[in-house]
Short mmCIF file of C-alpha atoms in Angstrom, two decimals:
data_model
loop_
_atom_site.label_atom_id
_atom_site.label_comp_id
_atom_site.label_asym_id
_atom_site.label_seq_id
_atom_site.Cartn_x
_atom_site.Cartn_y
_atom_site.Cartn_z
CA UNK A 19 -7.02 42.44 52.62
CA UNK A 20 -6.91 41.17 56.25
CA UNK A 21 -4.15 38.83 56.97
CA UNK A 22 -5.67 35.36 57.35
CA UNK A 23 -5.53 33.77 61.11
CA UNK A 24 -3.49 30.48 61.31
CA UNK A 25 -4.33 28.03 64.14
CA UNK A 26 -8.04 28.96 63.98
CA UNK A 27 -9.94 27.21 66.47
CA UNK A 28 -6.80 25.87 68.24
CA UNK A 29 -7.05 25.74 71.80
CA UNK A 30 -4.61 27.87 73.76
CA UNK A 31 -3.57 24.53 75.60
CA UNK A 32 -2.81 22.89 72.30
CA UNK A 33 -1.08 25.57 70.55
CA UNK A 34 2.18 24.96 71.81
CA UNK A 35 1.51 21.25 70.27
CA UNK A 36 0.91 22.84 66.92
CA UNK A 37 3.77 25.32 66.69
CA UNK A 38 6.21 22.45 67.29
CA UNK A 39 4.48 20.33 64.73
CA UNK A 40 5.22 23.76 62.09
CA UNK A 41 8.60 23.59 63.23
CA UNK A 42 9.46 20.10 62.44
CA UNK A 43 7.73 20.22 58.89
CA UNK A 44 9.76 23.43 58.52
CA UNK A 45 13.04 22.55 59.26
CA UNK A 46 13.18 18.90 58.08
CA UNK A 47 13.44 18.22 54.55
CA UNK A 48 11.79 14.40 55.12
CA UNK A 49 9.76 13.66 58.17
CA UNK A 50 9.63 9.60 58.48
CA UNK A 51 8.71 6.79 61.70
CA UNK A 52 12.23 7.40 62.29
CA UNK A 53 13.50 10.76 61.15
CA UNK A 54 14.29 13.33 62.75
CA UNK A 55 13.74 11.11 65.21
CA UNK A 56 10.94 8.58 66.82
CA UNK A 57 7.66 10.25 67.64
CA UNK A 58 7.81 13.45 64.83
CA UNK A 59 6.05 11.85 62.45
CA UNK A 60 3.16 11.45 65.00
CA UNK A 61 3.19 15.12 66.48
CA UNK A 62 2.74 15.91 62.91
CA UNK A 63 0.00 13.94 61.41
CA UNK A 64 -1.95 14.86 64.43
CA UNK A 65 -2.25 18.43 62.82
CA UNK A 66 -1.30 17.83 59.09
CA UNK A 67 -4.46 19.04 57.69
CA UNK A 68 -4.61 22.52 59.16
CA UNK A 69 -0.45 22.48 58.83
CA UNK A 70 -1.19 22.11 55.18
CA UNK A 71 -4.19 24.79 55.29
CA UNK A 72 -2.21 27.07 57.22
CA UNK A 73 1.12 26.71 54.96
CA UNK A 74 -0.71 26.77 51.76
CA UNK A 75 -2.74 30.29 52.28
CA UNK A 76 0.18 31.90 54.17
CA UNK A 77 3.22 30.90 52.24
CA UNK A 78 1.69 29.13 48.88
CA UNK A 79 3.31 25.74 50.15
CA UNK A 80 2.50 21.93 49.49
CA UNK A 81 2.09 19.91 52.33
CA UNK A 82 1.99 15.99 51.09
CA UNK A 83 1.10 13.94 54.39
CA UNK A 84 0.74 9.95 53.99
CA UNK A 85 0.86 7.53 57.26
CA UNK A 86 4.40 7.04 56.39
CA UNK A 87 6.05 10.36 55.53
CA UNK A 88 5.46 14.59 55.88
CA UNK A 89 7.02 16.21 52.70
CA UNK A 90 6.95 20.44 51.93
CA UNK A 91 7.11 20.87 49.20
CA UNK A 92 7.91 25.23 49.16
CA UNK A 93 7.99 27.82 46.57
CA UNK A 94 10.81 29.41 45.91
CA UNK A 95 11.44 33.65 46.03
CA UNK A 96 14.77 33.42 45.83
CA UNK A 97 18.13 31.46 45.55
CA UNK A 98 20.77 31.22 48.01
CA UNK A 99 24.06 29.58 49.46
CA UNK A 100 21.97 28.27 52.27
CA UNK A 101 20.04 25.94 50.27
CA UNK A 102 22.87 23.85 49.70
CA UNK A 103 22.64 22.84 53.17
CA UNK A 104 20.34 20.05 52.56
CA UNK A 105 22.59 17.79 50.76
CA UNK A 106 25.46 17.44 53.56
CA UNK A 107 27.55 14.34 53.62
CA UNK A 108 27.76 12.54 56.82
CA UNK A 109 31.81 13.79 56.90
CA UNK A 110 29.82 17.53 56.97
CA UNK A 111 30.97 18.38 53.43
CA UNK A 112 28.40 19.68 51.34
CA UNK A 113 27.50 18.14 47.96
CA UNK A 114 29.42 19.53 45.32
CA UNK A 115 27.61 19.35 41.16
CA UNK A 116 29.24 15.28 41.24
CA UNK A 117 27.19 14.68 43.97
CA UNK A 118 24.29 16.71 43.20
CA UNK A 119 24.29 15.05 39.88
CA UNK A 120 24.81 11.69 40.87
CA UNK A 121 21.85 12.26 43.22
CA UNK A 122 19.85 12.75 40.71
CA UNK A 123 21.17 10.09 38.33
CA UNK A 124 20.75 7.65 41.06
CA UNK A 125 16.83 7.82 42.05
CA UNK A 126 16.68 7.85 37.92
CA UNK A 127 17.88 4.36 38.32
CA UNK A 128 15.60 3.65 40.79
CA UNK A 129 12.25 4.27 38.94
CA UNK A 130 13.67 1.61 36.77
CA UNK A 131 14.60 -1.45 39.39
CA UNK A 132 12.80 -3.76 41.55
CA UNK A 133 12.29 -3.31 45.51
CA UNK A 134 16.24 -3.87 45.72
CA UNK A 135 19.37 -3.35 43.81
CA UNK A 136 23.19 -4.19 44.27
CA UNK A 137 25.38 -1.11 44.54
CA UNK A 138 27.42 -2.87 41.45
CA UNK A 139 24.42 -2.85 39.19
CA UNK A 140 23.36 0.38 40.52
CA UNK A 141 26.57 1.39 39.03
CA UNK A 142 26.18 -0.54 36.02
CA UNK A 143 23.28 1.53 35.30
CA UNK A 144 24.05 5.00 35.96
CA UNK A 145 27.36 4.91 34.64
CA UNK A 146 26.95 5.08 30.98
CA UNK A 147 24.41 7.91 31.51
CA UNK A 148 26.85 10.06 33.74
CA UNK A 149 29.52 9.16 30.96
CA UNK A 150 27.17 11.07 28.62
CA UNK A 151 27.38 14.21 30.32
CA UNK A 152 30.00 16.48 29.10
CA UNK A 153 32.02 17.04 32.30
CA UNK A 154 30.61 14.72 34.62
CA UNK A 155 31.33 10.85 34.05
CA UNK A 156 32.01 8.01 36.02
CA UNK A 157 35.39 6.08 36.32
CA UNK A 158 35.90 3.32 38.95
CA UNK A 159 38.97 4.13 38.96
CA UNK A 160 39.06 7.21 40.14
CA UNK A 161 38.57 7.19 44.27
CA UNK A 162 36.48 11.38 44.17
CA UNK A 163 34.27 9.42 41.57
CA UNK A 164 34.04 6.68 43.91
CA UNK A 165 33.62 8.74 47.07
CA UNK A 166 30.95 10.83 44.96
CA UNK A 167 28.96 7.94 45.17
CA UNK A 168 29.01 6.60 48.64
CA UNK A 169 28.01 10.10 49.48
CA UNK A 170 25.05 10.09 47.62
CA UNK A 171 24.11 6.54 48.82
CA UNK A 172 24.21 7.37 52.82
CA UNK A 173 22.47 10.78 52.31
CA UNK A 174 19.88 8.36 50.70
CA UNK A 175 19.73 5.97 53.69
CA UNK A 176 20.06 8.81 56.08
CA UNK A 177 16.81 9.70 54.54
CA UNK A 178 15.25 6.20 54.63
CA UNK A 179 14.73 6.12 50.83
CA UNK A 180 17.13 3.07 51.06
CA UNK A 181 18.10 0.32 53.96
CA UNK A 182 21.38 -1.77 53.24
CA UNK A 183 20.32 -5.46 53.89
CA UNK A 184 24.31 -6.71 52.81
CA UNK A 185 27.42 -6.10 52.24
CA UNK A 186 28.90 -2.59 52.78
CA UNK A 187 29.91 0.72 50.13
CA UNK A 188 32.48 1.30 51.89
CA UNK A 189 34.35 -2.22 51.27
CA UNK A 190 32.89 -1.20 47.74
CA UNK A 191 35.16 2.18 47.90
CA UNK A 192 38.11 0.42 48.67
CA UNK A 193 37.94 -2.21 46.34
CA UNK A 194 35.11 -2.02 43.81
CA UNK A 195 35.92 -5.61 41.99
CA UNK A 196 35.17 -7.25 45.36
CA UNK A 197 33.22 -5.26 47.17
CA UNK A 198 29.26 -4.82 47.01
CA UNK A 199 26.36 -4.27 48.81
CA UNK A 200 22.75 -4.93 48.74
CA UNK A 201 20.17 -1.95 48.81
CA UNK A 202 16.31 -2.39 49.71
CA UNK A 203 14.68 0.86 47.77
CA UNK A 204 11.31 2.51 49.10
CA UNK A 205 10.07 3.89 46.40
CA UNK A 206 7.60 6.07 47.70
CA UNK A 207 10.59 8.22 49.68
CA UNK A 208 12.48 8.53 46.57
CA UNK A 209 9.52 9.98 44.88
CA UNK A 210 8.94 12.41 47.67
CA UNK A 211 12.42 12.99 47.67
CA UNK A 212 12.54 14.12 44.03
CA UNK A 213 9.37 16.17 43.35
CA UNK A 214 10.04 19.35 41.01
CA UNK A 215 7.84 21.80 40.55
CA UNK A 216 8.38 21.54 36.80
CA UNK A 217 10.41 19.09 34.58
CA UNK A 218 13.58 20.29 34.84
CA UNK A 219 14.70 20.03 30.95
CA UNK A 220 12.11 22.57 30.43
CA UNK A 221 14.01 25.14 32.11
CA UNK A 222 16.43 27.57 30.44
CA UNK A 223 18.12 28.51 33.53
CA UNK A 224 18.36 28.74 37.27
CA UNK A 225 15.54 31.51 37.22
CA UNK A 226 13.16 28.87 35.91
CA UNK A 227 13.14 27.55 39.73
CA UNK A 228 11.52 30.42 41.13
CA UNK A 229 7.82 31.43 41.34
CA UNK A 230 8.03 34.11 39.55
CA UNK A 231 5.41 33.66 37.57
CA UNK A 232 3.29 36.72 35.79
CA UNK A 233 0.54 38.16 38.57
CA UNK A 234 -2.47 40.02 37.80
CA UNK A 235 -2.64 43.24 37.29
CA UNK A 236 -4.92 43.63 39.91
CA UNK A 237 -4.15 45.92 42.78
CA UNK A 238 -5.77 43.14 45.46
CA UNK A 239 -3.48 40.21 43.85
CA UNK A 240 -0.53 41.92 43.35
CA UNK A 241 -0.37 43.16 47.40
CA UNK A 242 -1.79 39.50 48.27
CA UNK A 243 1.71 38.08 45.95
CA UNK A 244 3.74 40.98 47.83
CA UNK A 245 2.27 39.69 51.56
CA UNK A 246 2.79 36.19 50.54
CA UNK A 247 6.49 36.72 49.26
CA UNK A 248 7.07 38.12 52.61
CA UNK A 249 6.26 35.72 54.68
CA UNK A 250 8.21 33.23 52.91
CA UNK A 251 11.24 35.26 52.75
CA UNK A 252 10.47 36.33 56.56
CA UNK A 253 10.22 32.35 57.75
CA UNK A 254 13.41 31.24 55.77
CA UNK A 255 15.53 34.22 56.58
CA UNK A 256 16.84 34.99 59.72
CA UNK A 257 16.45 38.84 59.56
CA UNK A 258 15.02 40.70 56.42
CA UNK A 259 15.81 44.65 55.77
CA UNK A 260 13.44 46.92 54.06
CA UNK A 261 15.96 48.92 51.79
CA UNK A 262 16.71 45.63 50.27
CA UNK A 263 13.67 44.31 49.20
CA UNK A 264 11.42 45.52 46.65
CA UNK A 265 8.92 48.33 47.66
CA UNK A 266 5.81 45.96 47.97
CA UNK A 267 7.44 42.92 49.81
CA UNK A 268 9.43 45.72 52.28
CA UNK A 269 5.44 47.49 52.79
CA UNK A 270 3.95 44.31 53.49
CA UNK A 271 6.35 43.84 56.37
CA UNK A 272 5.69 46.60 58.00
CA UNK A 273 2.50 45.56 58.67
CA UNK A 274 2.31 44.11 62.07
CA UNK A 275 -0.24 41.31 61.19
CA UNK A 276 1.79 39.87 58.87
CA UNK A 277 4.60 39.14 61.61
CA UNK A 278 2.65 38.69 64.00
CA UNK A 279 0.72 36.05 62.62
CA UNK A 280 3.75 34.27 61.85
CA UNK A 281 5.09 33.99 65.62
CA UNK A 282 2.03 32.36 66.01
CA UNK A 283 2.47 29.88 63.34
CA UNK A 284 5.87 28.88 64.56
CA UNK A 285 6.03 29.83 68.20
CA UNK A 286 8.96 32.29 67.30
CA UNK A 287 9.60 36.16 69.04
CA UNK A 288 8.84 39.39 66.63
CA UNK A 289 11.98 41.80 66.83
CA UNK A 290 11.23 44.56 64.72
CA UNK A 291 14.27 47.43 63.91
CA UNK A 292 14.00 51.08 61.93
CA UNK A 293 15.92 48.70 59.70
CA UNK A 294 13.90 45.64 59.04
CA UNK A 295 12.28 42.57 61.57
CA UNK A 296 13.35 39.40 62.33
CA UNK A 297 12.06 36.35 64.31
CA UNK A 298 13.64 35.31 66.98
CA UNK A 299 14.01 31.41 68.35
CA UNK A 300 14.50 31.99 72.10
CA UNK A 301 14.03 27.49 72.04
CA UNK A 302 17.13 27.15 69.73
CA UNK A 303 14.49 24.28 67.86
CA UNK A 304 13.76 26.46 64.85
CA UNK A 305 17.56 26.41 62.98
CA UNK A 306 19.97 25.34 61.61
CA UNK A 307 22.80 27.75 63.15
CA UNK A 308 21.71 27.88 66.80
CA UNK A 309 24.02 31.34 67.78
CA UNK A 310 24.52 32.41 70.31
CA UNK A 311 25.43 29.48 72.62
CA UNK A 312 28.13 26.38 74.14
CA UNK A 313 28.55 25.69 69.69
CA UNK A 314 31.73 24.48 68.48
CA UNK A 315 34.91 26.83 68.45
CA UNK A 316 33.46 28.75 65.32
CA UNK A 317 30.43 29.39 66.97
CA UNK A 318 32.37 30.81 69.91
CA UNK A 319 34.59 32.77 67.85
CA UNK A 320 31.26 33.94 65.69
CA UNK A 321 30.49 36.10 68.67
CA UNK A 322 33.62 37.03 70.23
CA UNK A 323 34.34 38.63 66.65
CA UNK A 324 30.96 40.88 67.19
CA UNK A 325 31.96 41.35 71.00
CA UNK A 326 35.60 43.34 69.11
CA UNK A 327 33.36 44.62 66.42
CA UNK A 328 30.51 46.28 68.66
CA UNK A 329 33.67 47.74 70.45
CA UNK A 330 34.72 48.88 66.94
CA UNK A 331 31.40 50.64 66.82
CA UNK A 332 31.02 52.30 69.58
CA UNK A 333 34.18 53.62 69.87
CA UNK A 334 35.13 55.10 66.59
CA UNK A 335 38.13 56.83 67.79
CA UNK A 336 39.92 53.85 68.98
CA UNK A 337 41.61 53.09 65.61
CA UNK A 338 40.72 54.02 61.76
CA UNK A 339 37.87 55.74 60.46
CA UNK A 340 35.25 53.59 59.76
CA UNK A 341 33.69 53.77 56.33
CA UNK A 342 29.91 53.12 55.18
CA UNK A 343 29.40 51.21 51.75
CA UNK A 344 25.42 50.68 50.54
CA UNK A 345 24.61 46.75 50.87
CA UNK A 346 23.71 45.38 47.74
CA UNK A 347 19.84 44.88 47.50
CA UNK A 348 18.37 41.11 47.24
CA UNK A 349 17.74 41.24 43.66
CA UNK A 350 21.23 42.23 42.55
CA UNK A 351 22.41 39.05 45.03
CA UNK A 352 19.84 37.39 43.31
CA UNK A 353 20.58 38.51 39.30
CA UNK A 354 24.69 37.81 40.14
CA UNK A 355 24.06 34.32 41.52
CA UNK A 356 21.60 33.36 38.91
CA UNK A 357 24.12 34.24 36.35
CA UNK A 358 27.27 31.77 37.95
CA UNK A 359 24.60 29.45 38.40
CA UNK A 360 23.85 29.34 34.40
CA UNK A 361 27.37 30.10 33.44
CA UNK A 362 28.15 26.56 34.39
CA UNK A 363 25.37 25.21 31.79
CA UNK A 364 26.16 23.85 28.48
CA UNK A 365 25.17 25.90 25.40
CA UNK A 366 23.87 29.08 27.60
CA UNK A 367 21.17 29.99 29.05
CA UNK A 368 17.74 31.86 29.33
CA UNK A 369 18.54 34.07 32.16
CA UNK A 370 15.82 36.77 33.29
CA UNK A 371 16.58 39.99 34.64
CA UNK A 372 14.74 39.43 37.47
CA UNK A 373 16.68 42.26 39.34
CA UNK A 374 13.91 44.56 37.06
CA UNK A 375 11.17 43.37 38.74
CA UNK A 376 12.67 44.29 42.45
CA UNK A 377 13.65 47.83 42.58
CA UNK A 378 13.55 48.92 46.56
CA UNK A 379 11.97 51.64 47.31
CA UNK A 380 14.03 52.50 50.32
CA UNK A 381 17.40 54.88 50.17
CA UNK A 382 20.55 51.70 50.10
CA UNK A 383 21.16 50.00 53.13
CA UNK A 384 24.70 51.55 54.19
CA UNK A 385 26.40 49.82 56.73
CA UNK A 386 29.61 50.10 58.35
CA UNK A 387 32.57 48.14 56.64
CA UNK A 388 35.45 46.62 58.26
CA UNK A 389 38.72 45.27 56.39
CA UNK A 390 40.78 41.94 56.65
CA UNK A 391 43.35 43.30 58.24
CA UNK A 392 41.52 44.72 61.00
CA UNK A 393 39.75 41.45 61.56
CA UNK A 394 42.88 39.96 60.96
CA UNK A 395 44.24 42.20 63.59
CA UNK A 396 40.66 41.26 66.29
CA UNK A 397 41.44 37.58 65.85
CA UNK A 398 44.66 37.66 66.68
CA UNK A 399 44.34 39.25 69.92
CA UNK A 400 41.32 37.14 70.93
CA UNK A 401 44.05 34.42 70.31
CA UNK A 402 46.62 35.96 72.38
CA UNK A 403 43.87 36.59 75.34
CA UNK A 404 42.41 33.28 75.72
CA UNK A 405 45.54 31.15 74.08
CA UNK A 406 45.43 29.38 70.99
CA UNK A 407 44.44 26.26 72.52
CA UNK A 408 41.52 27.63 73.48
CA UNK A 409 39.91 27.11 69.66
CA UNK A 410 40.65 23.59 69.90
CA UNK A 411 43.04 21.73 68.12
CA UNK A 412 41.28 21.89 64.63
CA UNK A 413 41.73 25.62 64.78
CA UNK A 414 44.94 26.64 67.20
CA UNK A 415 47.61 27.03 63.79
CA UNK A 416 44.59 28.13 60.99
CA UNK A 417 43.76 31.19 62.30
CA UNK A 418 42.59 32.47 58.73
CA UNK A 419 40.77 29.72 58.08
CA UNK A 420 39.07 29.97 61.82
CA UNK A 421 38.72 33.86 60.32
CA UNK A 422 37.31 32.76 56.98
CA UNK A 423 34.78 30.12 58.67
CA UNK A 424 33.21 32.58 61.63
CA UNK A 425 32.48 35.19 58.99
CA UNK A 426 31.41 32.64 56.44
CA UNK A 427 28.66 31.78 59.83
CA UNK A 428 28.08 35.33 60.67
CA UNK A 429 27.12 36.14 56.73
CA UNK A 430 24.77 33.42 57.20
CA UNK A 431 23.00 34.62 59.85
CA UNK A 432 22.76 38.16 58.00
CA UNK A 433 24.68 39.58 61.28
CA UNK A 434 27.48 40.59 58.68
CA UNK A 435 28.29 40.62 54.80
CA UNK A 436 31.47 39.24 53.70
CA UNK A 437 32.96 41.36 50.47
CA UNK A 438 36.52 41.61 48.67
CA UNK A 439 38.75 42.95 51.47
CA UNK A 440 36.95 42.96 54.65
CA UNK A 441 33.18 42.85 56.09
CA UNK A 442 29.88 44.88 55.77
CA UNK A 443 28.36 44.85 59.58
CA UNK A 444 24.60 44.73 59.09
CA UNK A 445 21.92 46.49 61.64
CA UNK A 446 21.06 42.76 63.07
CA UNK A 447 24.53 42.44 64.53
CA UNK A 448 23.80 45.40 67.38
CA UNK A 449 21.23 43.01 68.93
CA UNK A 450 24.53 41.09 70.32
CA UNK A 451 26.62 43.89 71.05
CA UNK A 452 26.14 43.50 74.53
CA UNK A 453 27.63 39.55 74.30
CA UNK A 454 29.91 38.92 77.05
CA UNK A 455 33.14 35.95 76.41
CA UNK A 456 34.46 34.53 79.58
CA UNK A 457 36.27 31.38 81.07
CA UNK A 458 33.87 30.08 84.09
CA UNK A 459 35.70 28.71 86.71
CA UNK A 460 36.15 24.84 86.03
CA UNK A 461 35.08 25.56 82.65
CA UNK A 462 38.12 23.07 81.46
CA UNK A 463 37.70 19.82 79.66
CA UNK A 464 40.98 17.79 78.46
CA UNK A 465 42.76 20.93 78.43
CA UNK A 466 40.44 23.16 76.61
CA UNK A 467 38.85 26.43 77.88
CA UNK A 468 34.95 26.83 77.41
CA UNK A 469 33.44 29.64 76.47
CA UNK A 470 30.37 31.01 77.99
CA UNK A 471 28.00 33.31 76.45
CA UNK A 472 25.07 35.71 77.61
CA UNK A 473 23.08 36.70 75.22
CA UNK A 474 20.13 39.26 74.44
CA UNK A 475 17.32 37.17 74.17
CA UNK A 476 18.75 33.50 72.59
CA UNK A 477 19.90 32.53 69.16
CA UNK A 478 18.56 34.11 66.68
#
């Protein structure tokens, strides 16, 4: 079957218009008058219905486009850490199962009430339903319960499915007999906000999320499934290797139509590897970890880690014998988080073994691993050569946790694989080996040195 074209009959002067409108309905959760920010909405309505055509016979996704708001609503392959990143607290903490929970307790309420509701009757409401829940509850008392709360209510004005008119939740926080505030509810955000594929009672575990639904036995649907899987894992992932993935996801990538088609969907580079492909942002617009670059001290330390580690690599003599370990394929990741996920439910679960239905057809991935120690050991002489000031105050007496926080990044970006004792280095991570860490003259600020990083080709 020949991969369909996206951006048919756009004008090369116009595409770069498009692409950006893909990116934004991509990477934002909510698009709104006034979020991301002023002028989105517009550069996406302008294209929403070939967006939506595009998105729904490439990926299987849901575009819902009114005058007032882009949702995409996407199909899931897979679970992962990263998903989490959508419910973020304005502190940076990510929502924990209170907050998730309260979330979701909280537009209940709001299906129920009027244009507006106080944040004490709010409470009033949701309460004795969260009290019903073995393990959750709510106590007023209790200043995480509290805290829970506020959380959830700014993530919901951040997202413009409320507007506080009075009062204030944090006065509420300190002093909930006193303190209230006054909520104005749009009602048509908080259903966009909450749209599940299906009702999630009917599910008997975390598997019931994914479309994994039985395919024809048809040799023509069951490669078009494969291609489409693949292009959704290819667009959310930052690099995807063949040994892996299942044998018909992994063949439909190496197809060069299928990539290809997607960097001009979303403007992005094609990097393809013996090992797998990835697409590459050289614009820094298309994620949420922009790496390379001027990022925080973790950011900076992200790649002076792979600067010691390529040096690792290429000189194997310099130090311990490295030793190669296979990288788990995606559906044993997937099968071991789908079983924490459901251990945490009350009376079991319905669990699939969906790691059946993915067997690779590629020898194991075996990478290079590296122990704690030895990045232990990397760490602390990048602190010795640039000083520990140079990570900031935040960082200059945790070096573990500095440690624990660049590799937690670098797994992220599928440049490494963090396991008991140490690190797997993945294939993607050579494409930086060439990264150079140094301290520009007048490259000072208050004290601090500033890194400065060249890069192959921008963040990935």
């Amino acid at each position: 079957m020949a991969e369909p074209r996206v951006a048919d009959g756009v004008a090369p002067s116009d595409l770069g218009s498009y692409q950006y409108a893909v990116r934004l309905v991509l990477t934002n959760d909510l698009i709104t008058a006034t979020r991301p920010r002023a002028g989105a909405l517009a550069s996406v309505l302008r294209w929403a219905d070939l967006i939506a055509r595009d998105l729904a016979e490439l990926l299987g996704y849901t575009l819902v486009a009114t005058a007032h708001q882009v949702r995409l609503l996407r199909r899931l392959d897979t679970l992962d850490a990263t998903q989490r990143s959508v419910f973020t607290a304005r502190s940076g903490r990510q929502f924990d199962r209170r907050r998730l929970s309260y979330l979701c307790l909280v537009l209940a309420v709001f299906q129920r009430s009027r244009i507006e509701i106080s944040l004490a009757d709010l409470v009033r409401s949701f309460a004795p339903t969260a009290n019903a829940i073995d393990g959750l509850g709510f106590d007023a008392t209790i200043t995480e319960h509290k805290r829970a709360v506020v959380d959830v209510l700014d993530w919901l004005t951040d997202h413009d499915a409320l507007r506080l008119s009075d009062g204030s939740a944090e006065n509420w926080a300190h002093d909930s007999e006193r303190g209230d505030a006054l909520y104005d509810i749009d009602h048509d955000v908080c259903a966009s906000l909450f749209r599940p594929a299906r009702p999630i009672q009917q599910l008997g575990g975390a598997a019931g999320l994914l479309d994994i639904a039985g395919i024809s036995n048809r040799r023509s649907a069951q490669r078009e499934a494969a291609a489409r899987r693949a292009r959704r894992l290819l667009v959310e992932h930052p690099v995807l290797y063949y040994a892996t993935l299942d044998t018909e996801t992994a063949a439909a990538l190496r197809g060069t139509d299928l990539a290809d088609n997607l960097a001009r969907l979303t403007g992005l580079v094609v990097e393809r590897r013996a090992e797998g492909v990835m697409l590459v942002d050289p614009t820094g617009r298309f994620t949420d970890q922009s790496f390379p670059g001027r990022g925080g001290a973790v950011n900076r330390t992200a790649g002076l880690l792979l600067a010691k580690i390529a040096d690792v690599l290429e000189d194997p003599d310099d130090g311990p014998v490295l030793t190669r370990i296979p990288v788990p394929s995606a559906a044993d990741d997937l099968h071991d988080l789908l079983e924490r996920i459901d251990a945490g439910m009350p009376g079991g679960s319905e669990t699939r073994d969906v790691a059946a239905t993915a067997d690779g057809g590629d020898d194991p991935l075996e990478v290079p691993f590296i122990d704690r120690t030895r990045l232990e050991r990397m760490l602390d002489e990048l602190y010795g050569h640039f000083g520990p000031a140079s990570f900031t105050a935040a960082w200059q007496y945790d070096r573990r946790g500095l440690l624990d926080t660049a590799t937690r990044l670098l797994d992220d970006l599928r440049l490494l694989r963090r396991l008991p004792g140490g690190a797997a280095i993945l294939p993607a991570a050579a494409r930086y080996r060439n990264i150079s860490a140094a301290l520009p003259d007048g490259a000072r600020r208050d004290g601090q040195a500033m890194f400065d990083f060249s890069g192959p080709g921008g963040p990935a």
